[in-house]
Tab-separated table of C-alpha atoms and ligand atoms in Angstrom:
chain	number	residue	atom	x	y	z
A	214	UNK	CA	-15.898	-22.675	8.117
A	215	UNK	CA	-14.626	-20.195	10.660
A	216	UNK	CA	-11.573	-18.369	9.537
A	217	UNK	CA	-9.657	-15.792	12.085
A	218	UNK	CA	-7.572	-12.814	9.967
A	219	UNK	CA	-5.353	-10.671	12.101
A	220	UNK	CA	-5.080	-7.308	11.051
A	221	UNK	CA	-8.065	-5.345	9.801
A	222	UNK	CA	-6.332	-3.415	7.041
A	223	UNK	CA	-6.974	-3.039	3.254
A	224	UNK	CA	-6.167	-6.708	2.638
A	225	UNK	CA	-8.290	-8.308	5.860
A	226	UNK	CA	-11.155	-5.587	5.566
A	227	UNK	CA	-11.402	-7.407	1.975
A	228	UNK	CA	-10.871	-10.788	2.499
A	229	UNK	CA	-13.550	-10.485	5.267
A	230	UNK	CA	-16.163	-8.732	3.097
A	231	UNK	CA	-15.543	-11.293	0.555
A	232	UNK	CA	-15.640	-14.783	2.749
A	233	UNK	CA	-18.914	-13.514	4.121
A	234	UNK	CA	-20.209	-12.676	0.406
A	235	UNK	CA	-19.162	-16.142	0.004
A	236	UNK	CA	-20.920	-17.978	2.701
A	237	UNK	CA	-17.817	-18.567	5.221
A	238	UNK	CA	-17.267	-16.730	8.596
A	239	UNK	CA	-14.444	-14.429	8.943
A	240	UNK	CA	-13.428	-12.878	12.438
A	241	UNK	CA	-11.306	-10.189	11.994
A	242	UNK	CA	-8.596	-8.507	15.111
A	243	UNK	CA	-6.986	-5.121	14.596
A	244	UNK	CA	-4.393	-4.115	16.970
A	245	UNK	CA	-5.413	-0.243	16.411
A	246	UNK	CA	-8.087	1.338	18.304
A	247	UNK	CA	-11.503	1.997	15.762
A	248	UNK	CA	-11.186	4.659	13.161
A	249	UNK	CA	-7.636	5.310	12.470
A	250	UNK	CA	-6.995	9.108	10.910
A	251	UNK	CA	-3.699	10.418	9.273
A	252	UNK	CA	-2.223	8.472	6.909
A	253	UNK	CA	-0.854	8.966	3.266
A	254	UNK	CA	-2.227	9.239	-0.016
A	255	UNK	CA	-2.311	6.666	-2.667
A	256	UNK	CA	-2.499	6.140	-6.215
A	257	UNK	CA	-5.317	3.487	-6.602
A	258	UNK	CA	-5.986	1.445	-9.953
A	259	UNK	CA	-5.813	-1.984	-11.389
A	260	UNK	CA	-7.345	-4.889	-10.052
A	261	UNK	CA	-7.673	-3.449	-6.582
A	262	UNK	CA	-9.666	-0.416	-8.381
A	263	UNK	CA	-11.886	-4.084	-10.160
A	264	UNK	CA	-12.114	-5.548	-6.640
A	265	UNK	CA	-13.609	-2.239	-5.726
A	266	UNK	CA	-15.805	-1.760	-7.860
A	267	UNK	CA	-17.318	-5.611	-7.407
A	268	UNK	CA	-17.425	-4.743	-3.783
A	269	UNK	CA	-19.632	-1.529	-4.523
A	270	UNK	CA	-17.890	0.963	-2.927
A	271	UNK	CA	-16.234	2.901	-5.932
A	272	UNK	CA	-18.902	5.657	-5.566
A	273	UNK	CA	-18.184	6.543	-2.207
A	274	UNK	CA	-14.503	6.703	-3.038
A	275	UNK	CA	-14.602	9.117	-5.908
A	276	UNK	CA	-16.382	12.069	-3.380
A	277	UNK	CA	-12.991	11.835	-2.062
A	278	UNK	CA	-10.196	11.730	-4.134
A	279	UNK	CA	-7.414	13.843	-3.735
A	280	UNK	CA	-7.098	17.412	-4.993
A	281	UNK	CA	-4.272	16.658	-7.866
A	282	UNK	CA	-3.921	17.338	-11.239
A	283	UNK	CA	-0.514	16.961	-11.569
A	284	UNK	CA	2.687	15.553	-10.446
A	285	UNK	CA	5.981	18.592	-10.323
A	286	UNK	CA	9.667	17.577	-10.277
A	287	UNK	CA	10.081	21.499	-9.344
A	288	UNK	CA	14.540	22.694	-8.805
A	289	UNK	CA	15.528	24.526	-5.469
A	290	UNK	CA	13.605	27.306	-6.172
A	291	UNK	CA	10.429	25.598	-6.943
A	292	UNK	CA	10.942	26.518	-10.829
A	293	UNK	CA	8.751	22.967	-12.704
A	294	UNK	CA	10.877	20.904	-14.823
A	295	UNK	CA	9.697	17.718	-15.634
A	296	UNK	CA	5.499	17.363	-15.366
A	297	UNK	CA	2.976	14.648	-15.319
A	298	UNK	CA	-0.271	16.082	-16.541
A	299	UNK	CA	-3.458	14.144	-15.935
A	300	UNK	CA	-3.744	13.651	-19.551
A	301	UNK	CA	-0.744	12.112	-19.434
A	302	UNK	CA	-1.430	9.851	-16.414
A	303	UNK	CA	-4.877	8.619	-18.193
A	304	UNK	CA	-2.530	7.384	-21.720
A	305	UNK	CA	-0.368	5.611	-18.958
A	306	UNK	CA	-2.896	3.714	-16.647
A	307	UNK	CA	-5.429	3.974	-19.427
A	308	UNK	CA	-8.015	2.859	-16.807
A	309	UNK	CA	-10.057	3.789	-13.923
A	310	UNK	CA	-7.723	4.972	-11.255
A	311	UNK	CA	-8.049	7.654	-8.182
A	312	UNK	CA	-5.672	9.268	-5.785
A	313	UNK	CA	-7.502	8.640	-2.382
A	314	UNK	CA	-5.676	9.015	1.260
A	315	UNK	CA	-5.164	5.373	2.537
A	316	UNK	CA	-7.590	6.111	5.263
A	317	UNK	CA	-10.442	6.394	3.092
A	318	UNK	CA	-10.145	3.545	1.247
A	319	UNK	CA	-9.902	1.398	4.788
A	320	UNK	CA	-12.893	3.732	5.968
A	321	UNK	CA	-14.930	2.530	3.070
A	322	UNK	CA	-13.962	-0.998	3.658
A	323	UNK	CA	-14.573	-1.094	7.313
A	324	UNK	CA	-18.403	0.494	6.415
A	325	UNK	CA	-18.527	-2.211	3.470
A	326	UNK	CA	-18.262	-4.822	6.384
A	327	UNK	CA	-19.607	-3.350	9.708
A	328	UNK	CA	-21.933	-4.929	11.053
A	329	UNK	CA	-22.253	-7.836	9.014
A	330	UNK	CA	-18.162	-9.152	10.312
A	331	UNK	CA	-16.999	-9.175	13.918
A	332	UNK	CA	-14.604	-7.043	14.435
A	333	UNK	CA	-12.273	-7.152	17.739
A	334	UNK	CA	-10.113	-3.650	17.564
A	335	UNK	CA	-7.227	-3.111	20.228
A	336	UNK	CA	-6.881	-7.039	20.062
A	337	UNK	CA	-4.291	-9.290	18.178
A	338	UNK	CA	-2.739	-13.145	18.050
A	339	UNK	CA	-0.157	-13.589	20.036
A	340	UNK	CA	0.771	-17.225	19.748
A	341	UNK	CA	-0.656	-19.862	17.087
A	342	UNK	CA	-0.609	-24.146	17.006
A	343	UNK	CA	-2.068	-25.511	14.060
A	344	UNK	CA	-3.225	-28.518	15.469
A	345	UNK	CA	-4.145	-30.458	11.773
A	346	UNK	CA	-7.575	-30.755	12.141
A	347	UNK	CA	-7.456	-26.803	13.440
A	348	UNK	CA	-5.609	-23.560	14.377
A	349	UNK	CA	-5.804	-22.661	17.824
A	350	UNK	CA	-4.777	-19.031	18.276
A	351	UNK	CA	-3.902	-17.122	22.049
A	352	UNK	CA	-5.238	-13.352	22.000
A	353	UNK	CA	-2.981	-10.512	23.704
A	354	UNK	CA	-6.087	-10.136	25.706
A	355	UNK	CA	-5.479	-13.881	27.620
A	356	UNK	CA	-8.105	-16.319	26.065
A	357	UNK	CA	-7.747	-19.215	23.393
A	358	UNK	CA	-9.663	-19.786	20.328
A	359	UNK	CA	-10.191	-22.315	17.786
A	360	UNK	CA	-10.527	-21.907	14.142
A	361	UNK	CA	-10.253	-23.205	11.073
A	362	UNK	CA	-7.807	-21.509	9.498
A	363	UNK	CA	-5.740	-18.011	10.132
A	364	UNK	CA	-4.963	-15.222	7.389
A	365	UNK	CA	-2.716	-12.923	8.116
A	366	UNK	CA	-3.196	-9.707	7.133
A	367	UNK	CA	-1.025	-7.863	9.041
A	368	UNK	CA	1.139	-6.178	6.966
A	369	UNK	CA	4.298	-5.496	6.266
A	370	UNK	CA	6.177	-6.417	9.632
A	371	UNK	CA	3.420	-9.528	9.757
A	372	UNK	CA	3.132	-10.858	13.438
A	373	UNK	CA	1.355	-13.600	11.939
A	374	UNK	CA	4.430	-14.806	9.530
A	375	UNK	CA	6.848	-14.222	12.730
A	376	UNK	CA	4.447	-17.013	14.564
A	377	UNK	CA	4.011	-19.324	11.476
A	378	UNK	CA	6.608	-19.139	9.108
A	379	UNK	CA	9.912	-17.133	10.718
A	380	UNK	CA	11.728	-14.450	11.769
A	381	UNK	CA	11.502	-10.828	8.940
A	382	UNK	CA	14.866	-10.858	8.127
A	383	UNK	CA	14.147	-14.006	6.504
A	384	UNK	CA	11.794	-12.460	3.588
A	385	UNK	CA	12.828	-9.278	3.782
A	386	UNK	CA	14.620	-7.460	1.005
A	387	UNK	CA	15.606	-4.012	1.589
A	388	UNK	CA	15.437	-1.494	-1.129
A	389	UNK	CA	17.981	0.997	0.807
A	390	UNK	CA	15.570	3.925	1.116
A	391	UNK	CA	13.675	4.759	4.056
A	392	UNK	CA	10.532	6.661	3.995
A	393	UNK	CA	8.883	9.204	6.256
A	394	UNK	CA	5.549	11.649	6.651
A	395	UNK	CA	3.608	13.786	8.370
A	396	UNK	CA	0.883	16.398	8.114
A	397	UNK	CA	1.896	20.125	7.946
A	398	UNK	CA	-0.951	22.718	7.630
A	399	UNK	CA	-0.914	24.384	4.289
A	400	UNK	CA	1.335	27.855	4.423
A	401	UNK	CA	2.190	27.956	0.853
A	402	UNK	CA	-1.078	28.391	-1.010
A	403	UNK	CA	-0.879	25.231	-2.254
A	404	UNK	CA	-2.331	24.542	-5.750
A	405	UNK	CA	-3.523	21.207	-7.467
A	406	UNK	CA	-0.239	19.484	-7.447
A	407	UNK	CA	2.252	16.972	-5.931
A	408	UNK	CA	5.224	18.102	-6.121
A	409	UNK	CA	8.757	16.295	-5.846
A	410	UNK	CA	12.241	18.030	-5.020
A	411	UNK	CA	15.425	15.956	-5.045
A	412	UNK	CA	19.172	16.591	-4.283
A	413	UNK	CA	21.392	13.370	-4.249
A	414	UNK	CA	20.259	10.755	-1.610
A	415	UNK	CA	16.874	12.488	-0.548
A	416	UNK	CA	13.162	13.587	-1.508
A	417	UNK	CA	10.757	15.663	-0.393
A	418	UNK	CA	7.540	14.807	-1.710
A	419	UNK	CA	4.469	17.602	-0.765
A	420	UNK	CA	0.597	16.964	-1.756
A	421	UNK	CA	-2.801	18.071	-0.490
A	422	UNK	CA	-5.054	15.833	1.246
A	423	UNK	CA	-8.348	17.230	0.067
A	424	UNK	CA	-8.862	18.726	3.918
A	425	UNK	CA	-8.767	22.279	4.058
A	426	UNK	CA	-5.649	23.498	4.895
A	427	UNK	CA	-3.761	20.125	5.123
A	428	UNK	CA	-0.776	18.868	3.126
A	429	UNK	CA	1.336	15.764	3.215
A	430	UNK	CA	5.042	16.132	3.662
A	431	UNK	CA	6.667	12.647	2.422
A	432	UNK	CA	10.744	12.266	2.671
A	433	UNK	CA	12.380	9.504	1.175
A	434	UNK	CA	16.136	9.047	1.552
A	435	UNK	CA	18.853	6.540	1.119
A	436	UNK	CA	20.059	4.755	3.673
A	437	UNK	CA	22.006	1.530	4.954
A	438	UNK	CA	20.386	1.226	8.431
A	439	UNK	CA	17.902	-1.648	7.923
A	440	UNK	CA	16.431	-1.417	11.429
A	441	UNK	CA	13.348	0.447	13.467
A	442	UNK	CA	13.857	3.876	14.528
A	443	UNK	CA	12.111	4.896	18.173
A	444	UNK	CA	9.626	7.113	17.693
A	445	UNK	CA	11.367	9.438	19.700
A	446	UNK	CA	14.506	9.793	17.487
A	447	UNK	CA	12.708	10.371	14.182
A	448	UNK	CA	12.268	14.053	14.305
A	449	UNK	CA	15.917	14.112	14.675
A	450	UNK	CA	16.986	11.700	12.617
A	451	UNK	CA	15.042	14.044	9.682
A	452	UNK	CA	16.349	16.677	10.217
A	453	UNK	CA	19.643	15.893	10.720
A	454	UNK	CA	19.117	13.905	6.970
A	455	UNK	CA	17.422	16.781	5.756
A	456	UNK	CA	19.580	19.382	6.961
A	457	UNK	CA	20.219	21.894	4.357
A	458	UNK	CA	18.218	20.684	1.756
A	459	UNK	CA	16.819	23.364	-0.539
A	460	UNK	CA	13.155	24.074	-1.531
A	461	UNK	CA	10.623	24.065	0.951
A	462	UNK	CA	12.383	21.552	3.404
A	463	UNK	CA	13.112	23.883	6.191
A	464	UNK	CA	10.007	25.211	6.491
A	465	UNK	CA	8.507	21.332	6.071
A	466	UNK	CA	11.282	20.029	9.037
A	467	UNK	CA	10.110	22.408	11.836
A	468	UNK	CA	6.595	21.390	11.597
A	469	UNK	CA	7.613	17.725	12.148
A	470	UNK	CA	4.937	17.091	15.171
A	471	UNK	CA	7.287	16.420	18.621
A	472	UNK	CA	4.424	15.184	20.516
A	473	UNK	CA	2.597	12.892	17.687
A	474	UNK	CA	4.455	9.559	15.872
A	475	UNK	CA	6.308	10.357	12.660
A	476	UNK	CA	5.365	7.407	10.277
A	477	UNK	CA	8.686	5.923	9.078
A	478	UNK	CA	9.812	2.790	8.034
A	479	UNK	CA	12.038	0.949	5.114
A	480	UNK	CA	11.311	0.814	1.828
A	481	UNK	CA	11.462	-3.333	2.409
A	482	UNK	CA	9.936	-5.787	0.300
A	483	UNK	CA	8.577	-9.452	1.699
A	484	UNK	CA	9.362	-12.297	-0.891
A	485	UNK	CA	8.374	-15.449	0.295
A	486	UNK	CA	8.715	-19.387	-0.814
A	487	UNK	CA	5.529	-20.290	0.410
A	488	UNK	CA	2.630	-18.204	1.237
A	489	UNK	CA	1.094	-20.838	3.265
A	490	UNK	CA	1.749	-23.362	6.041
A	491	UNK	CA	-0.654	-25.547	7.321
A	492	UNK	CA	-3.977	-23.898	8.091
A	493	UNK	CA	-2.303	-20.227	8.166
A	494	UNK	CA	-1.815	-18.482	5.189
A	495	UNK	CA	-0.587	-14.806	4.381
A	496	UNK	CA	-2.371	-12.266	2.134
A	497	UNK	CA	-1.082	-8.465	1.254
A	498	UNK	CA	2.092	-6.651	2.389
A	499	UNK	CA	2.943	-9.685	4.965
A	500	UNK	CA	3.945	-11.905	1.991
A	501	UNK	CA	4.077	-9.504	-0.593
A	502	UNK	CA	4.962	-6.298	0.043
A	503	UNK	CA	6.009	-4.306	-3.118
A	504	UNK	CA	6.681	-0.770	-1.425
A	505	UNK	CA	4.896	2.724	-2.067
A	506	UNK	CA	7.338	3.048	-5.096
A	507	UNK	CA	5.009	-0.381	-7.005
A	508	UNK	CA	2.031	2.241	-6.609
A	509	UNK	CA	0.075	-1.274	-6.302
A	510	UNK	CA	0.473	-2.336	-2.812
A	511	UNK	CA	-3.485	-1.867	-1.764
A	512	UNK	CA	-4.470	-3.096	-5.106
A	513	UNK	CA	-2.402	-5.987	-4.711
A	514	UNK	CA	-3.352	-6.755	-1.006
A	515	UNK	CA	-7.350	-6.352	-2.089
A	516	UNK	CA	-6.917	-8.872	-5.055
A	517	UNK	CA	-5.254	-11.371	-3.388
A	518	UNK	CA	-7.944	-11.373	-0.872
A	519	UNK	CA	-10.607	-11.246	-3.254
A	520	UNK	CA	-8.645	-14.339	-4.563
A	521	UNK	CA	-8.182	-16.128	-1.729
A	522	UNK	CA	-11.646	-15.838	-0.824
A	523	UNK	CA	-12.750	-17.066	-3.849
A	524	UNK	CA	-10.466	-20.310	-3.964
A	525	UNK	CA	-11.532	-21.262	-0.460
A	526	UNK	CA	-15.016	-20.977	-1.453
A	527	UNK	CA	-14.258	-23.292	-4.606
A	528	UNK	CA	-12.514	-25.785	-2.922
A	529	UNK	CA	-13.905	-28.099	-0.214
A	530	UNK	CA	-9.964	-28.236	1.387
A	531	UNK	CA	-7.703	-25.344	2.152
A	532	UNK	CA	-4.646	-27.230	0.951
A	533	UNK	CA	-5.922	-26.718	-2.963
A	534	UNK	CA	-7.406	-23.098	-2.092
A	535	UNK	CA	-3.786	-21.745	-0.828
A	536	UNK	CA	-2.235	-23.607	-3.551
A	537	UNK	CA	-4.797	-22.246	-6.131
A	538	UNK	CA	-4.535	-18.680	-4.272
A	539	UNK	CA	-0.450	-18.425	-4.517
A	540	UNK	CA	-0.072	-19.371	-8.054
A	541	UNK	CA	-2.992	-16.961	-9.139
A	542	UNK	CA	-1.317	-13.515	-7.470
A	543	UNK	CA	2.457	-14.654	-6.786
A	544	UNK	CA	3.316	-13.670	-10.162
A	545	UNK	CA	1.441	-10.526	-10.268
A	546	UNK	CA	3.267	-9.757	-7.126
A	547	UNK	CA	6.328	-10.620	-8.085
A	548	UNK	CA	6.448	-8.548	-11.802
A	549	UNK	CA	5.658	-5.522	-9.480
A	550	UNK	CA	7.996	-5.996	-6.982
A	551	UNK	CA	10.706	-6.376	-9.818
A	552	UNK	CA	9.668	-3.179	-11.493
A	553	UNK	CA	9.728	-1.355	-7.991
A	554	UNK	CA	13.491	-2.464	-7.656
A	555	UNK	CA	14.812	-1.049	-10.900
A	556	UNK	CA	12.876	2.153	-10.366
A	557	UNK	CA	13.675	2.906	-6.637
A	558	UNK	CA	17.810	2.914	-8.459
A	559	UNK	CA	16.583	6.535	-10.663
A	560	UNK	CA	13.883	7.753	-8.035
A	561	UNK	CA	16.238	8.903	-5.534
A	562	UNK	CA	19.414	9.324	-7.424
A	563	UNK	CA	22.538	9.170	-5.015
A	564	UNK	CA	24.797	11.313	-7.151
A	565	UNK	CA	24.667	15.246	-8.425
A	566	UNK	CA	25.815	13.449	-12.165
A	567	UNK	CA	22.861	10.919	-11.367
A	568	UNK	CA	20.080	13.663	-10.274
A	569	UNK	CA	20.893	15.479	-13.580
A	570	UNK	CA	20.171	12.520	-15.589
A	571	UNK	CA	17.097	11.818	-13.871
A	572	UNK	CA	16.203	15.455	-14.515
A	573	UNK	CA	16.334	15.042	-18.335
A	574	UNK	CA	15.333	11.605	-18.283
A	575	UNK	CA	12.132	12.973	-16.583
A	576	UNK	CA	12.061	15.867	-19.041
A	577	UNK	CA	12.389	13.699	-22.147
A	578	UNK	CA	9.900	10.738	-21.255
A	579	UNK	CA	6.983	13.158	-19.614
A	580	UNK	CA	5.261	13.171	-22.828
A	581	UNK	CA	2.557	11.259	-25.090
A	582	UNK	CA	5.213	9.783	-27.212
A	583	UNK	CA	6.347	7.697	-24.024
A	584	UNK	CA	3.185	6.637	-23.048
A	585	UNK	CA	3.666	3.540	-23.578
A	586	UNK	CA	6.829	2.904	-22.385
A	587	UNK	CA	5.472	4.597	-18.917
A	588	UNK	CA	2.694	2.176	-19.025
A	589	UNK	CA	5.127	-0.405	-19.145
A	590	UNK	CA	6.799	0.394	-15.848
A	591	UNK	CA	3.578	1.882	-13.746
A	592	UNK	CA	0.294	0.424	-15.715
A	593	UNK	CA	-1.248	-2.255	-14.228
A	594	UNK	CA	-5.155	-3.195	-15.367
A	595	UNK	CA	-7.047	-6.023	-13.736
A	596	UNK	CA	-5.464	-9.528	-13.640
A	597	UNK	CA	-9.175	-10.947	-13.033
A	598	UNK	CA	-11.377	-12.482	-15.566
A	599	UNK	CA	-14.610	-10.689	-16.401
A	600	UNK	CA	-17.500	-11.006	-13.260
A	601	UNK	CA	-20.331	-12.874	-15.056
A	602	UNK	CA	-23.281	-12.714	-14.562
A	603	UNK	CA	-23.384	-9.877	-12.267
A	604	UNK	CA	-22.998	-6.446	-13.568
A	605	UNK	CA	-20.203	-4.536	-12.064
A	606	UNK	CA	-20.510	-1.372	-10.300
A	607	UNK	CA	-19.363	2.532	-10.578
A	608	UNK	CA	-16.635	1.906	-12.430
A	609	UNK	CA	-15.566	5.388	-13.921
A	610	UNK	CA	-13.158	5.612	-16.789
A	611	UNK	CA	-10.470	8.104	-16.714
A	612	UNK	CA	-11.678	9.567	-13.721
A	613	UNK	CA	-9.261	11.111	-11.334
B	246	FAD	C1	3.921	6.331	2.140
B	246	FAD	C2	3.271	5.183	1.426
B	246	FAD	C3	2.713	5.392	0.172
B	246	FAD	C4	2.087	4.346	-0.508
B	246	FAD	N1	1.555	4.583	-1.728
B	246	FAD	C5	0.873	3.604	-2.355
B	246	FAD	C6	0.210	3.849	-3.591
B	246	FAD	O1	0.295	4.948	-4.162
B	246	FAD	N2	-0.501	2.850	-4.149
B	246	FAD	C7	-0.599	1.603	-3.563
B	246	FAD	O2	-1.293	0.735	-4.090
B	246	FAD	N3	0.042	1.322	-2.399
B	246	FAD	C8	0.760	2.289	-1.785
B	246	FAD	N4	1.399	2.027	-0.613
B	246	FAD	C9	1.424	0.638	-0.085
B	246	FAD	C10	0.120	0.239	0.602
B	246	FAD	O3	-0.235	1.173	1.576
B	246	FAD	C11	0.259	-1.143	1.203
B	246	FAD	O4	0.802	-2.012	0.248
B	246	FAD	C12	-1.101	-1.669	1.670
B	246	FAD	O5	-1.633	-0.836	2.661
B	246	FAD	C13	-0.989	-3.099	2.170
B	246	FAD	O6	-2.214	-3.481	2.755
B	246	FAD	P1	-2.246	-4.572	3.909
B	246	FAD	O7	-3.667	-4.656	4.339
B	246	FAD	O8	-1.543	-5.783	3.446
B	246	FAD	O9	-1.354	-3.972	5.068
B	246	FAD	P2	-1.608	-2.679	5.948
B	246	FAD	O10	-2.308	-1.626	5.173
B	246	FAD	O11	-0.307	-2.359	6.564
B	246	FAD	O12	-2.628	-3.193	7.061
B	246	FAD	C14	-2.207	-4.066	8.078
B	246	FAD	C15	-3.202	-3.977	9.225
B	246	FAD	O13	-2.844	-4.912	10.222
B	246	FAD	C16	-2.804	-4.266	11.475
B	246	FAD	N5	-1.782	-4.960	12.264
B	246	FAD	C17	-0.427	-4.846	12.170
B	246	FAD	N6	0.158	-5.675	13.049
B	246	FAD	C18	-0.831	-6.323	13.682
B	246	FAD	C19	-0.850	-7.321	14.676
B	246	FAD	N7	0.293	-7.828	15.215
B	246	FAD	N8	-2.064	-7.775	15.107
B	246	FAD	C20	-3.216	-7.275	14.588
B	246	FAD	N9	-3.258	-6.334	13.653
B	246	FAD	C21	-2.076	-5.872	13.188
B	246	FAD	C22	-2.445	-2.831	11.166
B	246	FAD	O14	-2.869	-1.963	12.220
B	246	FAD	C23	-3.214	-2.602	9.886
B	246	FAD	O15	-4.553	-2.221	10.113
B	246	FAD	C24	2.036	3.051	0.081
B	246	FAD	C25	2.600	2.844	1.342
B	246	FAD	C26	3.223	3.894	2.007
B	246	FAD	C27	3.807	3.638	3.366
């Protein structure tokens, strides 16, 4: 079986180490260029963190997890109120977990497969007929190819779903916050924490990225306007949002790069009827998406890979693999992406009365006593039954 997934991301890096594992050839196309840099950091545990660790790459991970031992809600003046200690954060994941920039987790997935995967960067689908018997798929780069089936993995504005299933607006739910980063070099003496700042509407979130002298500056902020910003208006459109914000925020704005990209984009999440059609099917943010707010997004888009891998490999047909594949992870999916709607409403309060409650809410729950009631809203341990017979590797408890 010959299966094409477009987009070579955390989900199709996955699915493609795991349908070779499995005996079945994946080709995977990536419309970036080879080794991407930048990026943000994530919090990684759950069943991605399992997937992981089956896949054997946990140990070159850990070298590289972020500097952070805690996470700051700090006032205007930088003065901490609310913290999350690390002690803290192990009662409420109670589980492996590490804070990792995106980039290295696709960096250890792309050396997990190299090699052994074909791999067509600056390449992706432009047009796709399932034919019944097959999927024949057109290339941006002018030829035609048949395969057996398509996954895409393409994230969360999923050319793939466009081609096969319909038009974004049709899946997408938008949480009305919009999110933005960039690099800034480290000015502040930065310490061992990420540290939030809120005033009604907007967020500035600041974190190192474990490269000397780097931080992350993440701004979240409410807004109504659903649609892309060019690249070229970002800068302003930040600062003109972030205008007069206290804390560090001026200082953050006027290193906003002028000649680089800003990432932005909405804080949208993809909820789908069907994840399948056909021969094509859909795996991570492009039928899924949760938003960075479900802290589960990678962990997600790994185990539904790892899952649909192992369904197609159980089933002689497709048709029962999707099916099998949609019921095991839709679920999952969909508990997160409930969770991340309720708490995007208190993360980025839109009122001065609403930012004070936050503020004590924060202060009250932020301790062991409300561990479990945290764990409730952000835990998430491994939806996958035990691996038997093999042993599983470098998992490490607790470690950060
Ligand atoms: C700021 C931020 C913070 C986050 N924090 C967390 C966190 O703490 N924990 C967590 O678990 N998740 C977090 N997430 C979410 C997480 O990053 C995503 O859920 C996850 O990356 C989804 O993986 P994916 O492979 O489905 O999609 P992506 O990672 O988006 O990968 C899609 C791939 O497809 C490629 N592609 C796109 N279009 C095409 C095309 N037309 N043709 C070919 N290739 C294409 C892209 O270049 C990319 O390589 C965060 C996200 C953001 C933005």
């Amino acid at each position: 079986m010959r299966v094409l997934i477009n987009g070579g991301g955390v989900a199709g890096l996955t699915l493609a180490f795991w349908l070779r594992r499995h005996g079945i050839e994946p080709v995977v196309v990536e419309r970036a260029a080879h080794g991407r840099l930048g990026g943000y950091g994530i919090d990684f545990f759950g069943t991605g963190y399992d997937v992981a660790a089956r896949m054997g790459i946990v140990d070159r991970l850990a070298p590289h997890r972020l500097p952070v031992d805690s996470v700051d809600f700090v006032d205007a003046a930088g003065r901490p109120g609310a913290r999350l200690t690390a002690p803290l954060l192990d009662k409420v994941i109670q589980g492996p977990h590490l804070a990792l920039m995106h980039t290295t987790l696709e960096g250890a997935l792309l050396d997990a497969v190299e090699g052994d995967v074909e791999i067509r960067f600056g390449e992706t689908v432009t047009a796709v007929r399932d034919t019944g018997s097959a999927v024949e798929a057109e290339f941006a780069g002018g030829t035609t190819e048949r395969f057996d089936l398509l996954v895409g993995a393409d994230g969360i504005h999923s050319r793939t779903r466009e081609l096969a299933f319909g038009p974004e607006p049709e899946f997408a739910r938008y949480l009305g916050c919009r999110l933005a980063c960039f690099p800034v070099a480290d000015r502040y003496d930065w310490g061992r924490a990420r540290v939030h700042y809120t005033e009604p509407g907007r967020q500035v979130v600041v974190y190192p990225t474990g490269r000397t002298g780097e931080l992350i500056a993440l701004f979240l902020f409410r807004s109504s306007h659903t649609g892309n910003v060019p690249r070229a208006e970002r800068p302003g459109l930040l600062r003109s949002t972030f205008g007069g914000m206290g804390w560090l925020t001026p200082s953050l704005l006027a290193e906003a790069p002028a000649d680089e990209p800003i990432f932005m984009d909405t804080m949208t999440q993809i909820v789908m009827p069907a994840w399948h059609r056909g021969r094509v099917a859909l795996v991570g943010d492009a039928c899924g998406c949760m938003t960075m707010v479900s802290a589960q997004g990678v962990s997600m888009a790994m185990a539904g890979a790892y899952v649909l891998a192992e369904e197609l490999a159980r089933h002689g047909d497709h048709v029962g693999a999707f099916t099998r594949y949609q019921e095991r992870v839709r679920a999952e999916v969909a508990h997160r992406q409930r969770n991340a709607q309720m708490f995007i409403r208190t993360l980025v309060p839109g009122t001065r009365p609403g930012l004070v409650a936050q503020s004590l809410i924060q202060r009250l729950i932020m301790r062991e006593a409300f561990a479990p009631l945290l764990r409730r809203q952000f835990g998430a341990s491994s939806f996958l039954p035990p691996q038997n017979p093999e042993p599983r590797q470098g998992v490490i408890h607790g470690d950060r």
